[in-house]
Amino acid sequence: MADQNHFPGIDMVRFGENISIIQKRVTFENRSILEVYEKAIEIFRDYYQYEEIKGADRKKIEKIPEAAFREAIANGLIHRIWDVESQIRVLMFEDRIEVVSPGGLPAGITKEEYLSGKLSVLRNRNLANVFYRLGFVEIFGTGIMRIRQLYEKSLRKPEFEVSENAIQIVLPVWESNLDLTEDEKMIYGILSKNRLKSMGEIAPYVSFGRSKTTKLLKEMEEKGIITVEGKGRNTKYSIK
């Protein structure tokens, strides 16, 4: 919490068309965790918020919900392992943000319990209390649930990956205005703009069979919504 300290912080990188093009990189470290948190929010606003003017009215547009980004950053700062000399990494792309924090889950909680919000185990209780009192988080252990709720009406959903040494949260750009059927929306939410996915990566997450999934993918390709590469078993799909 000290204004000057020896702890790591957050490393933020804004990429261009691919990861070989770095448009901006900034690291906030050796300073108060509260300042680190606020600086990260400022950078987020520069890239994922803008104003739209219609007549005499100004409307703030969020490409990614700020509340979801705040939850992801707070989650990383509160639950990370602090004795590891590694930054929280925030990778910013045109269609998503990836937040990767050092340290897997604390002892006493499973991946399923963490992702469902059924059980909360605080690794850094004092930090959690500070963030709660300042209103940066609402209730302990509800961060993941709140992020999911913020994306309820979006076609693309957040993704969560838990490994032994890191936790990654992916926040996609909000998309809701496509003329899709409910079944097409389900498939669209699984696909990605920057990563091709095979039928084997799509089928387990839809509520209908492979034949219907294949038919819907073909119709979405004809509508110009998705891109298809390869043939036969090597066929893969992505969002245009």
Short mmCIF file of C-alpha atoms in Angstrom, two decimals:
data_model
loop_
_atom_site.label_atom_id
_atom_site.label_comp_id
_atom_site.label_asym_id
_atom_site.label_seq_id
_atom_site.Cartn_x
_atom_site.Cartn_y
_atom_site.Cartn_z
CA MET A 1 0.00 0.00 0.00
CA ALA A 2 3.02 2.33 0.38
CA ASP A 3 3.53 5.04 -2.24
CA GLN A 4 6.96 3.56 -2.93
CA ASN A 5 7.72 -0.13 -2.48
CA HIS A 6 9.56 -3.06 -4.09
CA PHE A 7 6.53 -5.03 -5.30
CA PRO A 8 5.63 -5.82 -8.92
CA GLY A 9 2.50 -4.36 -10.48
CA ILE A 10 0.82 -4.42 -13.88
CA ASP A 11 2.40 -4.64 -17.33
CA MET A 12 0.01 -3.41 -20.07
CA VAL A 13 0.59 -3.95 -23.79
CA ARG A 14 -1.57 -2.69 -26.66
CA PHE A 15 -1.12 -4.77 -29.83
CA GLY A 16 -1.88 -3.84 -33.43
CA GLU A 17 -3.02 -6.32 -36.05
CA ASN A 18 -0.91 -9.07 -34.46
CA ILE A 19 1.42 -9.63 -31.50
CA SER A 20 4.42 -8.51 -33.56
CA ILE A 21 3.03 -4.96 -33.61
CA ILE A 22 3.21 -3.24 -30.22
CA GLN A 23 1.47 0.13 -30.24
CA LYS A 24 2.02 0.95 -26.58
CA ARG A 25 3.56 -0.64 -23.53
CA VAL A 26 3.53 0.71 -19.98
CA THR A 27 4.41 -0.88 -16.64
CA PHE A 28 3.14 0.32 -13.26
CA GLU A 29 5.24 -1.09 -10.41
CA ASN A 30 6.98 -0.20 -7.11
CA ARG A 31 4.08 2.04 -6.15
CA SER A 32 0.82 1.84 -4.18
CA ILE A 33 -1.50 -0.92 -5.31
CA LEU A 34 -4.33 1.64 -5.36
CA GLU A 35 -2.40 3.83 -7.82
CA VAL A 36 -1.61 0.77 -9.94
CA TYR A 37 -5.33 -0.05 -10.05
CA GLU A 38 -6.37 3.46 -11.08
CA LYS A 39 -3.62 3.78 -13.73
CA ALA A 40 -4.75 0.53 -15.32
CA ILE A 41 -8.33 1.89 -15.54
CA GLU A 42 -7.06 5.07 -17.23
CA ILE A 43 -5.24 3.09 -19.93
CA PHE A 44 -8.34 0.94 -20.45
CA ARG A 45 -10.50 4.02 -21.04
CA ASP A 46 -8.12 5.36 -23.68
CA TYR A 47 -8.68 2.32 -25.91
CA TYR A 48 -12.08 0.87 -25.09
CA GLN A 49 -14.29 3.90 -24.49
CA TYR A 50 -15.38 6.77 -26.72
CA GLU A 51 -18.10 9.39 -27.00
CA GLU A 52 -20.78 9.39 -29.67
CA ILE A 53 -22.45 12.72 -30.47
CA LYS A 54 -26.03 12.77 -31.72
CA GLY A 55 -27.41 16.27 -32.01
CA ALA A 56 -26.97 17.97 -28.64
CA ASP A 57 -26.46 14.70 -26.77
CA ARG A 58 -23.21 12.94 -25.92
CA LYS A 59 -23.24 9.23 -25.14
CA LYS A 60 -20.35 7.25 -23.68
CA ILE A 61 -19.81 4.00 -25.55
CA GLU A 62 -18.00 1.08 -23.90
CA LYS A 63 -16.48 -1.46 -26.30
CA ILE A 64 -15.78 -3.61 -23.24
CA PRO A 65 -17.75 -3.07 -19.98
CA GLU A 66 -15.54 -1.05 -17.63
CA ALA A 67 -17.12 -2.78 -14.65
CA ALA A 68 -15.93 -6.13 -16.01
CA PHE A 69 -12.38 -4.83 -16.50
CA ARG A 70 -12.37 -3.40 -12.97
CA GLU A 71 -13.43 -6.77 -11.56
CA ALA A 72 -10.71 -8.57 -13.55
CA ILE A 73 -7.96 -6.18 -12.37
CA ALA A 74 -9.17 -6.19 -8.76
CA ASN A 75 -9.35 -9.99 -8.86
CA GLY A 76 -5.77 -10.16 -10.12
CA LEU A 77 -4.40 -7.77 -7.51
CA ILE A 78 -6.27 -9.32 -4.59
CA HIS A 79 -5.63 -12.99 -5.38
CA ARG A 80 -2.17 -12.95 -6.96
CA ILE A 81 0.93 -14.41 -5.29
CA TRP A 82 3.06 -11.47 -4.16
CA ASP A 83 6.33 -13.29 -3.47
CA VAL A 84 6.74 -14.07 -7.19
CA GLU A 85 8.62 -11.41 -9.18
CA SER A 86 6.11 -11.32 -11.99
CA GLN A 87 3.73 -8.62 -13.22
CA ILE A 88 0.03 -9.00 -13.82
CA ARG A 89 -0.11 -8.94 -17.63
CA VAL A 90 -2.84 -7.04 -19.45
CA LEU A 91 -2.79 -7.80 -23.18
CA MET A 92 -5.00 -5.44 -25.17
CA PHE A 93 -6.26 -6.40 -28.63
CA GLU A 94 -8.81 -4.89 -31.00
CA ASP A 95 -11.39 -7.55 -30.12
CA ARG A 96 -10.51 -8.48 -26.52
CA ILE A 97 -8.46 -7.96 -23.35
CA GLU A 98 -6.55 -10.76 -21.65
CA VAL A 99 -5.70 -10.37 -17.94
CA VAL A 100 -3.17 -12.91 -16.65
CA SER A 101 -2.27 -12.91 -12.95
CA PRO A 102 0.55 -14.91 -11.29
CA GLY A 103 -0.45 -17.79 -9.06
CA GLY A 104 -3.09 -20.46 -9.43
CA LEU A 105 -5.96 -21.02 -7.04
CA PRO A 106 -5.30 -20.90 -3.27
CA ALA A 107 -5.47 -24.16 -1.35
CA GLY A 108 -8.97 -25.28 -0.42
CA ILE A 109 -10.86 -24.32 -3.59
CA THR A 110 -11.37 -26.15 -6.87
CA LYS A 111 -11.55 -24.66 -10.36
CA GLU A 112 -15.28 -25.41 -10.53
CA GLU A 113 -15.95 -23.70 -7.18
CA TYR A 114 -13.91 -20.67 -8.22
CA LEU A 115 -15.66 -20.23 -11.58
CA SER A 116 -19.14 -20.75 -10.14
CA GLY A 117 -18.60 -18.42 -7.18
CA LYS A 118 -19.86 -21.08 -4.77
CA LEU A 119 -16.78 -20.80 -2.56
CA SER A 120 -14.36 -17.94 -1.88
CA VAL A 121 -10.91 -18.44 -0.36
CA LEU A 122 -9.01 -15.19 0.17
CA ARG A 123 -5.26 -15.41 -0.39
CA ASN A 124 -4.66 -11.77 0.65
CA ARG A 125 -7.40 -10.95 3.16
CA ASN A 126 -6.11 -7.47 4.10
CA LEU A 127 -5.98 -6.35 0.48
CA ALA A 128 -9.46 -7.73 -0.10
CA ASN A 129 -10.77 -5.75 2.88
CA VAL A 130 -9.22 -2.51 1.56
CA PHE A 131 -10.71 -2.99 -1.91
CA TYR A 132 -14.09 -3.81 -0.37
CA ARG A 133 -14.13 -0.74 1.88
CA LEU A 134 -13.18 1.52 -1.03
CA GLY A 135 -15.99 0.07 -3.13
CA PHE A 136 -13.67 -1.46 -5.75
CA VAL A 137 -15.30 -4.86 -5.22
CA GLU A 138 -18.83 -5.57 -4.06
CA ILE A 139 -18.91 -8.88 -2.19
CA PHE A 140 -16.00 -11.27 -1.70
CA GLY A 141 -15.93 -14.14 -4.16
CA THR A 142 -18.48 -12.73 -6.64
CA GLY A 143 -16.08 -11.21 -9.19
CA ILE A 144 -16.36 -14.00 -11.75
CA MET A 145 -20.15 -14.15 -11.39
CA ARG A 146 -20.41 -10.38 -11.85
CA ILE A 147 -18.29 -10.49 -15.01
CA ARG A 148 -20.55 -13.21 -16.43
CA GLN A 149 -23.65 -11.16 -15.58
CA LEU A 150 -22.26 -8.07 -17.31
CA TYR A 151 -21.98 -10.10 -20.54
CA GLU A 152 -25.41 -11.76 -20.34
CA LYS A 153 -26.75 -9.83 -23.36
CA SER A 154 -23.53 -9.98 -25.38
CA LEU A 155 -23.09 -12.51 -28.18
CA ARG A 156 -19.48 -13.06 -27.15
CA LYS A 157 -18.84 -14.26 -23.61
CA PRO A 158 -15.83 -13.90 -21.27
CA GLU A 159 -13.46 -16.84 -20.92
CA PHE A 160 -11.65 -18.07 -17.81
CA GLU A 161 -8.61 -20.31 -17.70
CA VAL A 162 -7.09 -21.64 -14.49
CA SER A 163 -3.70 -23.35 -14.45
CA GLU A 164 -1.28 -24.33 -11.70
CA ASN A 165 0.63 -21.04 -11.82
CA ALA A 166 -1.71 -18.49 -13.38
CA ILE A 167 -5.31 -17.37 -13.85
CA GLN A 168 -6.40 -15.79 -17.14
CA ILE A 169 -9.56 -13.80 -17.79
CA VAL A 170 -10.48 -12.90 -21.37
CA LEU A 171 -12.93 -10.01 -21.88
CA PRO A 172 -14.21 -9.81 -25.48
CA VAL A 173 -15.51 -6.67 -27.15
CA TRP A 174 -19.27 -6.42 -26.65
CA GLU A 175 -21.31 -7.62 -29.63
CA SER A 176 -25.11 -7.68 -29.70
CA ASN A 177 -26.50 -6.25 -32.93
CA LEU A 178 -26.13 -9.11 -35.42
CA ASP A 179 -29.24 -10.53 -37.06
CA LEU A 180 -28.82 -14.09 -35.81
CA THR A 181 -31.15 -16.82 -34.64
CA GLU A 182 -30.80 -18.05 -31.06
CA ASP A 183 -28.95 -21.17 -32.25
CA GLU A 184 -26.59 -19.06 -34.39
CA LYS A 185 -25.93 -16.77 -31.42
CA MET A 186 -24.87 -19.81 -29.39
CA ILE A 187 -22.30 -20.79 -32.03
CA TYR A 188 -21.16 -17.19 -32.54
CA GLY A 189 -20.44 -16.84 -28.84
CA ILE A 190 -18.08 -19.82 -28.98
CA LEU A 191 -16.07 -18.61 -31.98
CA SER A 192 -13.18 -16.14 -31.97
CA LYS A 193 -11.88 -13.53 -34.43
CA ASN A 194 -8.23 -14.36 -33.93
CA ARG A 195 -8.29 -18.11 -33.39
CA LEU A 196 -9.63 -20.77 -35.71
CA LYS A 197 -11.72 -23.45 -33.99
CA SER A 198 -12.51 -26.95 -35.20
CA MET A 199 -15.83 -28.76 -34.96
CA GLY A 200 -14.40 -30.69 -32.00
CA GLU A 201 -13.92 -27.38 -30.15
CA ILE A 202 -17.44 -26.14 -30.98
CA ALA A 203 -19.72 -29.18 -30.70
CA PRO A 204 -19.32 -29.87 -26.94
CA TYR A 205 -20.62 -26.37 -26.10
CA VAL A 206 -23.86 -26.33 -28.11
CA SER A 207 -27.14 -27.98 -27.16
CA PHE A 208 -27.71 -29.71 -30.51
CA GLY A 209 -25.97 -32.34 -32.64
CA ARG A 210 -23.06 -32.10 -35.05
CA SER A 211 -25.22 -32.28 -38.18
CA LYS A 212 -27.25 -29.23 -37.14
CA THR A 213 -24.06 -27.43 -36.04
CA THR A 214 -22.50 -28.07 -39.46
CA LYS A 215 -25.65 -26.78 -41.19
CA LEU A 216 -25.72 -23.62 -39.09
CA LEU A 217 -22.02 -22.95 -39.70
CA LYS A 218 -22.59 -23.24 -43.44
CA GLU A 219 -25.51 -20.80 -43.27
CA MET A 220 -23.44 -18.34 -41.21
CA GLU A 221 -20.66 -18.57 -43.79
CA GLU A 222 -23.16 -17.79 -46.57
CA LYS A 223 -24.34 -14.74 -44.58
CA GLY A 224 -20.73 -13.54 -44.44
CA ILE A 225 -20.59 -13.75 -40.64
CA ILE A 226 -17.84 -16.35 -40.28
CA THR A 227 -14.77 -17.50 -42.19
CA VAL A 228 -14.13 -21.17 -43.01
CA GLU A 229 -10.66 -22.59 -43.69
CA GLY A 230 -9.58 -26.11 -44.61
CA LYS A 231 -11.58 -29.14 -45.69
CA GLY A 232 -12.94 -32.32 -44.14
CA ARG A 233 -11.63 -33.02 -40.65
CA ASN A 234 -9.24 -30.07 -40.96
CA THR A 235 -12.07 -27.54 -41.39
CA LYS A 236 -11.88 -24.67 -38.92
CA TYR A 237 -14.03 -21.61 -38.28
CA SER A 238 -13.58 -18.03 -37.07
CA ILE A 239 -15.53 -14.78 -36.87
CA LYS A 240 -14.98 -12.35 -39.76
#
